[in-house]
Each structure stands twice: as structure tokens, then as C-alpha cells.
XYZ file of C-alpha atoms in Angstrom:
579
model
C 59.404 17.440 -75.791
C 62.176 16.258 -73.475
C 65.416 14.815 -74.779
C 68.126 12.798 -73.074
C 71.543 12.464 -74.695
C 73.160 9.070 -74.283
C 76.557 8.979 -75.992
C 75.997 10.011 -79.591
C 72.356 8.934 -79.642
C 69.493 11.276 -78.808
C 66.507 9.471 -77.279
C 63.346 11.561 -77.391
C 60.330 11.301 -75.131
C 58.368 8.192 -76.266
C 55.104 9.671 -74.996
C 54.835 11.169 -78.467
C 56.738 8.269 -80.069
C 59.274 10.686 -81.520
C 61.475 9.086 -84.106
C 65.134 8.462 -83.281
C 67.649 6.985 -85.680
C 70.489 4.619 -84.961
C 72.935 6.618 -87.019
C 71.817 10.152 -87.793
C 69.785 11.487 -84.904
C 66.170 12.410 -85.593
C 64.621 11.275 -88.879
C 61.143 12.656 -89.641
C 58.424 10.372 -90.987
C 56.108 11.817 -93.620
C 52.478 11.434 -92.542
C 51.120 12.068 -96.029
C 52.364 9.010 -97.869
C 50.511 7.731 -100.894
C 48.160 4.784 -100.629
C 50.359 2.836 -103.025
C 53.288 3.165 -100.590
C 51.164 1.718 -97.805
C 49.868 -1.178 -99.879
C 53.405 -2.155 -100.848
C 54.878 -4.617 -98.365
C 58.212 -3.596 -96.869
C 60.728 -5.419 -94.756
C 59.093 -8.823 -95.074
C 62.299 -10.871 -95.228
C 62.983 -13.062 -92.197
C 65.297 -11.256 -89.785
C 67.830 -13.009 -87.589
C 66.596 -13.796 -84.091
C 69.413 -11.890 -82.401
C 68.708 -8.745 -84.438
C 65.046 -8.860 -83.441
C 65.994 -9.378 -79.796
C 68.437 -6.446 -79.718
C 65.843 -4.157 -81.329
C 63.293 -5.351 -78.788
C 65.423 -4.032 -75.901
C 65.476 -0.520 -77.356
C 61.779 -0.413 -78.327
C 60.371 2.867 -76.891
C 57.052 1.214 -76.079
C 58.785 -0.602 -73.201
C 58.929 2.672 -71.282
C 55.181 3.062 -70.792
C 54.691 -0.676 -70.351
C 57.349 -0.673 -67.636
C 55.728 2.268 -65.884
C 52.445 0.370 -65.794
C 54.157 -2.614 -64.200
C 55.932 -0.392 -61.691
C 52.609 1.194 -60.763
C 51.174 -2.210 -59.953
C 54.324 -3.077 -57.994
C 54.835 -6.133 -60.195
C 58.612 -5.981 -60.200
C 59.341 -5.010 -56.571
C 60.770 -7.335 -53.976
C 58.936 -5.423 -51.271
C 57.661 -1.938 -50.449
C 60.930 -0.976 -48.665
C 63.360 -3.123 -50.613
C 65.958 -1.910 -53.058
C 65.305 -1.985 -56.778
C 66.151 -5.129 -58.648
C 69.011 -5.184 -61.165
C 66.384 -6.223 -63.677
C 63.767 -3.452 -64.033
C 60.255 -4.391 -65.075
C 60.604 -3.196 -68.661
C 63.870 -5.102 -69.073
C 62.310 -8.318 -67.771
C 59.319 -7.725 -70.031
C 61.666 -7.535 -73.018
C 63.309 -10.765 -71.863
C 59.900 -12.416 -71.613
C 58.996 -11.197 -75.114
C 62.225 -12.746 -76.402
C 60.535 -16.139 -75.990
C 58.186 -15.197 -78.834
C 61.235 -14.787 -81.049
C 63.060 -17.988 -80.127
C 60.028 -20.213 -79.469
C 60.317 -20.833 -75.721
C 61.487 -19.148 -72.546
C 64.323 -21.633 -72.066
C 65.708 -20.983 -75.548
C 65.260 -17.235 -75.005
C 67.425 -17.254 -71.853
C 70.026 -19.382 -73.635
C 70.119 -16.968 -76.574
C 70.518 -13.939 -74.294
C 73.524 -15.597 -72.617
C 75.137 -16.637 -75.889
C 78.202 -14.709 -77.080
C 77.844 -10.933 -76.905
C 74.035 -10.920 -77.197
C 73.423 -9.678 -73.656
C 76.069 -6.969 -74.040
C 74.351 -5.762 -77.221
C 70.935 -5.867 -75.522
C 72.253 -3.787 -72.603
C 73.723 -1.228 -75.004
C 70.393 -1.017 -76.836
C 68.483 -0.738 -73.554
C 70.760 2.109 -72.416
C 69.494 4.219 -75.314
C 66.047 4.427 -73.718
C 65.378 7.448 -71.503
C 65.706 6.829 -67.778
C 67.464 3.519 -68.376
C 68.695 2.070 -65.091
C 72.009 0.226 -64.764
C 71.571 -3.503 -65.216
C 73.510 -6.593 -64.208
C 76.374 -7.907 -66.320
C 74.613 -11.252 -66.697
C 71.201 -11.827 -68.307
C 68.209 -12.646 -66.100
C 67.528 -16.263 -65.317
C 64.414 -18.186 -66.224
C 63.208 -17.758 -62.639
C 63.546 -13.962 -62.851
C 61.303 -13.836 -65.914
C 58.806 -16.378 -64.604
C 58.512 -14.402 -61.362
C 57.512 -11.305 -63.330
C 55.057 -13.303 -65.454
C 53.394 -14.816 -62.384
C 52.911 -11.374 -60.850
C 51.434 -9.986 -64.065
C 48.983 -12.858 -64.414
C 48.347 -13.388 -60.701
C 47.500 -9.870 -59.611
C 43.990 -8.656 -60.347
C 43.919 -5.979 -63.019
C 47.634 -5.962 -63.853
C 47.330 -7.762 -67.177
C 44.334 -5.632 -68.184
C 46.260 -2.464 -67.311
C 49.191 -3.702 -69.380
C 46.920 -4.328 -72.370
C 45.394 -0.857 -72.039
C 48.843 0.729 -71.985
C 49.864 -1.367 -74.978
C 46.926 -0.006 -76.996
C 47.838 3.566 -75.980
C 51.410 3.043 -77.147
C 50.402 1.231 -80.355
C 47.991 3.957 -81.496
C 50.665 6.618 -80.903
C 53.158 4.534 -82.862
C 50.697 4.083 -85.722
C 50.093 7.822 -85.931
C 53.828 8.503 -85.790
C 54.294 6.220 -88.808
C 51.486 7.791 -90.856
C 48.326 5.802 -90.034
C 45.099 6.586 -88.135
C 45.483 10.342 -88.552
C 42.598 12.450 -87.239
C 40.431 14.971 -89.057
C 39.992 13.190 -92.407
C 36.538 12.490 -93.840
C 36.116 8.907 -95.075
C 35.543 7.970 -98.700
C 34.451 4.364 -98.507
C 34.495 3.800 -102.260
C 38.299 3.610 -102.030
C 39.838 1.550 -99.230
C 42.424 3.769 -97.556
C 44.730 1.491 -95.555
C 45.956 4.488 -93.552
C 42.551 4.540 -91.846
C 41.840 0.808 -91.865
C 42.169 -1.699 -89.042
C 42.057 -5.415 -89.701
C 41.156 -8.056 -87.158
C 40.843 -11.783 -86.749
C 40.680 -14.514 -84.147
C 42.799 -17.628 -83.814
C 42.201 -20.641 -81.591
C 45.252 -21.950 -79.743
C 45.246 -25.573 -78.655
C 45.271 -26.257 -74.890
C 48.519 -26.653 -72.966
C 47.804 -30.393 -72.856
C 45.102 -32.825 -73.900
C 44.638 -34.115 -70.361
C 40.963 -34.238 -69.379
C 39.128 -34.871 -66.141
C 35.854 -36.785 -66.292
C 33.525 -38.237 -63.677
C 33.447 -42.019 -63.434
C 29.863 -43.157 -64.086
C 29.888 -45.689 -61.226
C 32.128 -44.241 -58.523
C 31.181 -40.619 -59.315
C 34.802 -39.710 -58.651
C 37.001 -37.716 -61.050
C 39.360 -39.720 -63.211
C 42.089 -38.520 -65.552
C 42.341 -39.237 -69.257
C 45.689 -38.739 -70.948
C 47.728 -38.236 -67.747
C 50.017 -40.423 -65.670
C 49.450 -38.354 -62.522
C 48.122 -40.423 -59.620
C 46.169 -37.519 -58.145
C 43.882 -35.209 -60.166
C 45.224 -32.072 -58.481
C 48.726 -32.851 -59.775
C 47.687 -33.317 -63.382
C 48.473 -30.654 -65.995
C 44.901 -29.729 -66.889
C 43.967 -26.477 -68.568
C 40.805 -25.515 -66.701
C 39.770 -22.572 -68.895
C 38.784 -23.475 -72.445
C 36.349 -22.046 -74.949
C 32.746 -23.190 -75.268
C 32.697 -25.727 -78.073
C 30.469 -25.130 -81.108
C 29.413 -21.672 -79.881
C 30.549 -20.275 -83.222
C 30.302 -23.446 -85.258
C 33.909 -24.457 -84.554
C 34.600 -27.773 -82.841
C 38.099 -26.796 -81.698
C 39.292 -26.919 -78.106
C 41.442 -24.172 -76.623
C 41.136 -20.403 -76.313
C 40.270 -17.911 -79.039
C 42.671 -14.964 -79.179
C 41.621 -11.833 -81.063
C 43.816 -8.998 -82.311
C 43.555 -5.900 -84.495
C 46.291 -4.367 -86.630
C 46.878 -1.425 -88.922
C 49.389 -1.147 -91.740
C 52.194 1.346 -92.255
C 54.939 1.589 -94.921
C 57.251 -0.203 -92.473
C 55.007 -3.104 -91.489
C 51.917 -3.783 -89.426
C 51.219 -2.473 -85.932
C 49.125 -4.546 -83.536
C 46.673 -2.191 -81.815
C 44.994 -4.427 -79.269
C 44.680 -8.036 -78.106
C 42.161 -10.033 -76.100
C 40.926 -13.539 -75.363
C 37.477 -15.047 -75.790
C 35.920 -18.248 -74.461
C 32.638 -17.743 -76.331
C 31.837 -16.131 -79.671
C 34.732 -13.884 -80.745
C 32.405 -11.047 -81.804
C 32.259 -9.793 -78.200
C 35.998 -9.416 -77.759
C 36.300 -7.977 -81.274
C 33.789 -5.232 -80.472
C 35.462 -4.502 -77.123
C 38.820 -4.069 -78.845
C 37.375 -1.795 -81.533
C 35.777 0.371 -78.844
C 39.120 0.616 -77.033
C 41.066 1.481 -80.197
C 38.550 4.124 -81.261
C 38.705 5.654 -77.770
C 42.372 6.442 -78.545
C 42.342 6.950 -82.314
C 38.989 8.751 -82.576
C 37.949 9.500 -86.145
C 41.256 8.152 -87.431
C 39.569 4.774 -87.950
C 37.300 4.667 -91.014
C 37.144 0.990 -91.915
C 37.244 -2.384 -90.173
C 38.087 -5.523 -92.120
C 36.872 -8.682 -90.423
C 35.372 -12.025 -91.358
C 31.731 -13.044 -91.050
C 31.853 -12.872 -87.229
C 30.951 -9.167 -87.452
C 27.527 -9.116 -89.023
C 24.036 -7.719 -88.565
C 23.791 -5.425 -85.557
C 27.589 -5.272 -85.196
C 27.757 -3.478 -88.551
C 24.916 -1.184 -87.493
C 26.563 -0.323 -84.177
C 30.024 0.421 -85.581
C 28.648 2.802 -88.208
C 26.149 4.552 -85.938
C 28.438 4.948 -82.919
C 31.893 5.266 -84.488
C 31.419 6.134 -88.181
C 33.169 2.901 -89.146
C 32.327 0.849 -92.230
C 32.764 -2.928 -91.931
C 34.199 -4.544 -95.051
C 34.537 -8.239 -95.745
C 32.150 -11.067 -96.378
C 28.536 -10.078 -95.783
C 27.967 -13.216 -93.731
C 26.630 -16.688 -94.182
C 23.052 -16.953 -95.350
C 20.395 -18.845 -93.477
C 19.103 -22.158 -94.768
C 15.974 -20.356 -95.970
C 18.101 -17.853 -97.919
C 20.133 -20.670 -99.445
C 16.986 -22.496 -100.513
C 15.567 -19.300 -101.995
C 18.801 -18.607 -103.828
C 18.985 -22.166 -105.130
C 15.587 -22.198 -106.846
C 16.943 -21.092 -110.208
C 19.847 -23.522 -110.028
C 17.495 -26.342 -109.035
C 15.512 -25.819 -112.222
C 18.662 -25.790 -114.311
C 19.991 -28.912 -112.593
C 16.719 -30.712 -113.376
C 16.969 -29.621 -117.010
C 20.586 -30.752 -117.286
C 19.784 -34.043 -115.570
C 17.042 -34.784 -118.102
C 19.443 -33.931 -120.903
C 22.116 -36.295 -119.574
C 19.776 -38.948 -118.252
C 21.051 -38.570 -114.678
C 19.191 -39.535 -111.520
C 18.963 -36.455 -109.287
C 17.633 -38.411 -106.328
C 21.246 -38.841 -105.236
C 22.882 -35.788 -103.640
C 26.279 -36.353 -105.260
C 24.647 -36.355 -108.709
C 22.944 -33.040 -107.976
C 26.235 -31.633 -106.709
C 28.134 -32.684 -109.832
C 25.464 -31.237 -112.114
C 25.329 -28.016 -110.107
C 29.120 -27.622 -110.306
C 28.907 -28.293 -114.040
C 26.498 -25.373 -114.423
C 28.512 -23.092 -112.167
C 31.697 -23.937 -114.062
C 30.048 -22.803 -117.292
C 28.771 -19.645 -115.598
C 32.230 -18.922 -114.217
C 34.316 -19.801 -117.288
C 31.912 -18.332 -119.824
C 31.135 -15.174 -117.870
C 27.441 -16.075 -118.011
C 24.782 -14.186 -116.034
C 24.641 -15.429 -112.458
C 21.329 -16.435 -110.874
C 20.088 -14.080 -108.178
C 21.282 -15.312 -104.789
C 24.246 -17.166 -106.268
C 27.650 -15.476 -106.446
C 30.583 -17.171 -108.148
C 34.095 -15.814 -107.504
C 37.610 -16.872 -108.533
C 39.186 -18.993 -105.828
C 42.164 -17.259 -104.243
C 44.015 -20.551 -103.675
C 43.703 -23.261 -106.279
C 43.209 -26.773 -104.878
C 43.861 -29.886 -106.921
C 40.718 -31.714 -108.080
C 38.576 -28.861 -106.735
C 36.586 -26.243 -108.694
C 38.530 -23.092 -109.576
C 35.791 -20.940 -108.077
C 34.049 -20.231 -104.783
C 30.263 -20.084 -104.513
C 28.251 -18.067 -102.037
C 24.523 -18.528 -101.604
C 23.584 -15.310 -99.882
C 20.732 -13.069 -98.903
C 19.310 -10.961 -101.713
C 16.739 -8.226 -101.804
C 14.863 -6.625 -104.715
C 14.274 -2.880 -104.878
C 12.995 -0.314 -107.348
C 14.815 2.813 -108.506
C 12.703 5.536 -110.097
C 13.449 8.735 -111.956
C 11.603 11.162 -114.199
C 12.137 10.539 -117.876
C 11.327 12.678 -120.929
C 7.946 14.402 -120.777
C 7.733 13.940 -117.000
C 7.057 10.206 -117.242
C 8.199 8.236 -114.186
C 10.623 5.519 -115.259
C 11.153 2.502 -112.957
C 14.074 0.072 -112.868
C 14.248 -3.222 -111.001
C 17.471 -3.684 -109.029
C 18.709 -6.425 -106.732
C 21.172 -6.377 -103.844
C 23.129 -9.628 -103.682
C 26.195 -10.366 -101.505
C 26.627 -6.678 -100.709
C 26.569 -5.512 -104.343
C 23.875 -3.793 -106.390
C 22.856 -5.108 -109.829
C 20.346 -4.355 -112.539
C 17.811 -7.184 -112.777
C 17.813 -9.125 -116.017
C 15.964 -12.128 -117.401
C 17.630 -15.206 -118.836
C 15.140 -16.469 -121.414
C 17.166 -19.613 -122.074
C 16.892 -20.809 -118.484
C 13.655 -18.965 -117.636
C 15.198 -17.290 -114.573
C 15.855 -13.853 -113.118
C 19.592 -13.191 -113.147
C 21.974 -10.427 -112.185
C 22.627 -8.006 -115.002
C 25.053 -5.084 -114.984
C 26.970 -4.543 -111.744
C 26.438 -1.020 -110.424
C 29.629 0.358 -108.965
C 29.204 2.703 -106.015
C 30.309 6.187 -107.070
C 30.115 7.849 -103.654
C 29.877 6.620 -100.061
C 30.075 9.295 -97.420
C 29.155 9.694 -93.774
C 26.072 11.678 -92.787
C 24.645 12.656 -89.445
C 21.598 10.627 -88.498
C 18.766 11.750 -86.211
C 19.905 11.785 -82.596
C 23.503 12.677 -83.436
C 24.618 9.233 -84.551
C 26.215 8.513 -87.908
C 24.702 7.152 -91.091
C 25.861 6.579 -94.653
C 24.779 7.884 -98.047
C 25.697 5.826 -101.110
C 25.086 6.819 -104.740
C 25.048 4.773 -107.941
C 24.724 5.569 -111.626
C 21.921 3.459 -113.117
C 21.846 3.024 -116.919
C 18.636 3.941 -118.750
C 17.641 4.305 -122.390
C 16.619 7.875 -121.560
C 20.022 8.587 -120.023
C 21.747 7.419 -116.807
C 20.438 8.671 -113.497
C 21.593 8.682 -109.873
C 20.170 6.269 -107.321
C 20.817 7.134 -103.651
C 20.618 4.792 -100.683
C 20.487 6.389 -97.226
C 21.222 4.158 -94.247
C 20.438 5.217 -90.666
C 21.718 2.322 -88.532
C 20.894 1.619 -84.904
C 23.608 2.471 -82.395
C 22.634 0.042 -79.651
C 25.476 -2.050 -78.242
C 23.953 -5.393 -77.306
C 25.320 -7.762 -74.662
C 25.747 -11.503 -74.347
C 22.569 -11.861 -72.297
C 20.325 -10.025 -74.777
C 17.965 -12.142 -76.840
C 19.136 -12.974 -80.343
C 15.722 -12.080 -81.745
C 16.098 -8.506 -80.455
C 19.343 -7.896 -82.318
C 18.123 -7.961 -85.923
C 18.825 -4.631 -87.718
C 15.741 -2.686 -88.755
C 17.209 -1.922 -92.199
C 17.904 -5.300 -93.786
C 19.353 -3.689 -96.913
C 21.498 -0.948 -95.380
C 23.932 -3.027 -93.320
C 24.423 -5.555 -96.125
C 25.038 -3.037 -98.907
C 28.780 -2.453 -99.202
C 30.605 0.337 -101.063
C 33.335 -2.189 -101.903
C 31.666 -5.590 -102.441
C 33.487 -8.779 -103.263
C 32.539 -8.669 -106.939
C 34.536 -5.443 -107.350
C 37.843 -7.271 -107.771
C 39.918 -4.123 -108.271
C 38.884 -2.325 -105.093
C 38.225 -5.445 -103.019
C 41.878 -6.441 -103.367
C 42.785 -4.320 -100.342
C 40.255 -6.247 -98.258
C 41.643 -9.605 -99.363
C 45.157 -8.421 -98.592
C 44.043 -7.432 -95.098
C 42.451 -10.833 -94.528
C 45.633 -12.560 -95.741
C 47.888 -10.490 -93.472
C 45.630 -11.263 -90.495
C 45.905 -14.974 -91.181
C 49.668 -14.646 -91.699
C 50.044 -12.880 -88.368
C 48.111 -15.606 -86.544
C 50.202 -18.283 -88.253
C 53.385 -16.471 -87.205
C 52.185 -16.307 -83.598
C 51.489 -20.031 -83.511
C 54.956 -20.701 -84.920
C 56.355 -18.752 -81.953
C 54.865 -21.285 -79.528
C 56.812 -24.310 -78.259
C 56.484 -27.854 -79.510
C 56.896 -29.558 -82.853
C 53.701 -28.219 -84.374
C 54.238 -24.793 -82.738
C 50.513 -24.509 -82.215
C 50.012 -25.491 -78.568
C 49.786 -22.996 -75.718
C 52.993 -22.275 -73.791
C 51.140 -21.641 -70.505
C 48.567 -23.722 -68.667
C 46.524 -20.695 -67.563
C 44.344 -18.499 -69.753
C 45.994 -15.358 -68.367
C 49.449 -16.768 -69.111
C 48.446 -17.535 -72.676
C 47.028 -14.041 -73.115
C 50.303 -12.577 -71.845
C 52.134 -14.631 -74.483
C 49.774 -13.237 -77.125
C 50.436 -9.704 -75.889
C 54.206 -10.218 -75.902
C 54.038 -11.466 -79.488
C 52.309 -8.185 -80.369
C 55.140 -6.283 -78.640
C 57.672 -8.168 -80.795
C 55.690 -7.360 -83.946
C 55.507 -3.650 -83.130
C 59.182 -3.588 -82.188
C 60.097 -5.037 -85.591
C 57.978 -2.411 -87.345
C 59.578 0.353 -85.291
C 63.064 -0.965 -86.121
C 62.173 -1.025 -89.829
C 61.086 2.615 -89.621
C 64.525 3.583 -88.303
C 66.159 2.409 -91.507
């Protein structure tokens, strides 16, 4: 490991993300922290903009990012020209400052205010191989010139994102997450080996649209005062509407993070104009290529479902946790049979006319409220959960009508008699089947908590999963084992949807930590909340009153903004780790 002494500060080679302290030299980070330490949130108070900016200029990750830009010649005036007073990594830090202040103009103003630039230069000088810089901060044109080269040169932005993921994984391991060589135990969510992801749609740079006049067949502008279409501020690249059921214009940006005792670390970013599942899988593949078996669990929403779950387990030994996925209309109808009967019974009792949909909905909610409040047995296919956020005049519970599947567990009882038990998998959880004589319906009885979920080698060298449960019986409890051998095929956008269905309909849906297990599922909910919080923070970093509209008119420019926000996040986490 190479060290460079700068004044009283020792800056160690960031290739290994060695830890350097502001005050006392090298401070080791313990890799074996408890899970409780990692779950606890640290350093969440809002930090002053200037403090974040100064820390950004001494973030070790800038070194590798700057080398990538130098390799692509993004910061050179010419092949024979002298070096600029503003090296690539310094300009990149200046560009990232806009994600702290809200815009590039305000970022340049902040850098020039008071002694901010002097402090940034002093922080930058602590990095190894730091070049001398100008006494004045870069101008807006300096930064925009770098941004245009990054986004305008083929492959430069992709190379920068790849380097960012390299740096982020090393940082995560330095701070105690994604360590290699540990066998997963999926019955307990270990946040040290968990990555959480989500997508967020950013509104277009402007609402200006170009349409073809039905009579003249010439393009006309809507929402612009420009006299010529080529001069209008039109964002040409936008996502395909309704491809994932969302009628929102813009671009979908996807990111993955991991948690440390000092804050989250963004591991990878990408953009998607179609369904976000494709970019999500690409990012997971890229992260695993660096972290290897350090990733055990992915927390994502219903976008990762079906064959995605199969592929991640078979190819990478990764368990997907989160909602099992929306049920089809046929599943919902099948799940609603028992409720339909109970609604009809309640309607007759109250003299209500169930021909009207709102009457059926009120009666159904009445039944579900009693099930929820009275802890009554839930009909198979219907799962009622406490609502995380209470909304006025809305039920205090969420309802999921999901896919369910019956199965039989057998064991040998006294005298060698084979004893059979009817079980049902519903919303990722396993239950004992029961019968509600009052409502003449099959319901979910005792919830069976998974006692063991471990990885096994499947035929062909891929991974599978073995899960065990303790099933109650009058002759004594016995162990039920479910063995899942998923398919490892990575499908593509052009493959037929009908070809993607997993062969094992039970295996990919069965979860070691289902939503009904409130105690253990809490880590999953926390991950989902932090993902949403991160996306909300990013949108607040964008310009405009609502802080939710893109800062660049090009898709590449917007993706660079998303990447720079991730750099700011990781810089803040690194600063928190220094104490």
C-alpha cells in the first residue's frame, strides 16, 4: 500500500479505499459489526451545504473517476496542449456540487462565496497526486465543457459508471458490507449482505411537444414560443408510456444501494426507457461481478418477479425479498370467491343491493376490517396487513389478492401410518389449511415460520435453495422441506413473454421472510423506505420549484446528474466514517 504525506495528513492509496482520518491519521473500521449496528441509522441529520461540498473535494473515489476521464481524454484541451488548471476529478467534484445546491449556477456561486474555494482546495490537496489548482473556482463554462465531453463521447459515460461501481463496492467492503466468503442464512435478513434497489421517473426537461398537423402534415409545437421546431427545447428521449403500467412521462432512473453503520452507499446507476426490470438486472449483474458472493439478498418491488427471481438465485445465489408480485385477474377472482360468498351473506343480512360496485366494496371492507381488527382467519388468497402509513378516511389495512397454491406434507406417524397435512402457500408464506365452519370457507390457519433457508448446488452447477418448516401434528411436529432448483436463463427484451414463466410455480414465490412475518420483514420495509427516501432526495436536488424536473435536456445529461448525486451520497457516507 502506497502512502503520500501531505502536511500532517497521511493519504493512503484509494485503490483499497484505506481509511484516513482528518485528525488522527489512520482509523481502522471493524468489518465484523453486529446487525443491530447496521440497522441503526447514523448521521441522518441535514448537513450544511458547504460542509458537504468540502468533503466532496477530498472524496477518495474522485481519484479513480478522474483517471477514467483522463483515459478518455475528456479534460484535455488537445493532445499536445498543457494540462488545465482544473483537472478532470476537480471539475467532476464541481459538477457534483450542483446536486448539493440544486443547480450548476448556484453551485458555482457557492464555490466562489467567502473562503469556500480555499477550503475545497485544501481538502483536494489531501488526495494523492493532487495537482496544483487555480486560485479561483472554475466557471460554469468550465464545468459544462467537461459535462458535454462526458455525455458527447461514445462510451465515456458508461466507463465512468463502471468505475463508479468498482469504487463503490470497494468502499462498501471497507466499511463492513458485502464481505466475501460468508454462507447466506435467508431466514434472517443480514443488511451487511443486502442490496436494495428502486426506480424513479424524472419529469422531462420541459413539457414542449412536437406533433404533426393533420392537414399540413408539418410538425407543429405545443407549449413552446419558438418559431422553428429545431430551436424548441424538446426532450427527444422519453420512456415508453404504460410499458410498466405507469402513465408518467420522462426517464426511469434505477439505482442500487447497500447500508453501512455510517450511511448508505450507492453501488450502481442506470437509465431505462422501457420496463425497469432490464436495467435492474444489468446493474445486479455488474455489482455481483465485483462483489461476488458478498451479495446474498436483493430487496426490490414487484418489478423483479417470476423468471427474474429464478435467474438471480440460480446464477448468483441471491434471494429476492419484497412483494411477491401482483396477481393476475384470474388469481384475484379465484382468491375472491370466499369473500364473494361472505359479501352476499352480509348483504342479505343488511338488506343491501350488491348489484352496485360501491356497495360490494363497502361490504367487503366491512368484512376485512373485522378480519383485521379481530385477528380472524383470513380467506385463502386474501392477505390483510397493517398499513404502514395511515390515511384519513381510508382503511387501516392493506389487502393483497395474490396467487396461492395448495400442497400436501406427509410424514410417518405412530405404527408406520402415513399422516398427511394440507398446506397452502399464499403471498410467499406457508400456512396450515383450516376450515371456517361459520363462513363455509377454507382459510389460512397457523403460519409456518421458515426455520432454515440455505443455498444448495443444483444440477449443472447452478444454485438452488432448501427451506425447512416445522409442521404441527397431534402425533408430534415434523419437518417439511421444500427444495427449489430454479432456471438460470437470462432472458432478453425480444424473448416471448410466454417462454419466461418459471417451471416451479411454488419455488420462486415461497419466501423465507414473507410479509406476514412482521418481525423479520421489518428489514425489508426499511430497505424499501430508504430507497424511496433516496429517490426523493435526488429529485429535491434538481432545479425548479417542485425540484422534480430534469436539469438536462438530454438523456445522457440526466444520467450524469443521477450519477453525480450518487457520488455526493457516497462522499457523505465516507465523511461520516471519518468521524
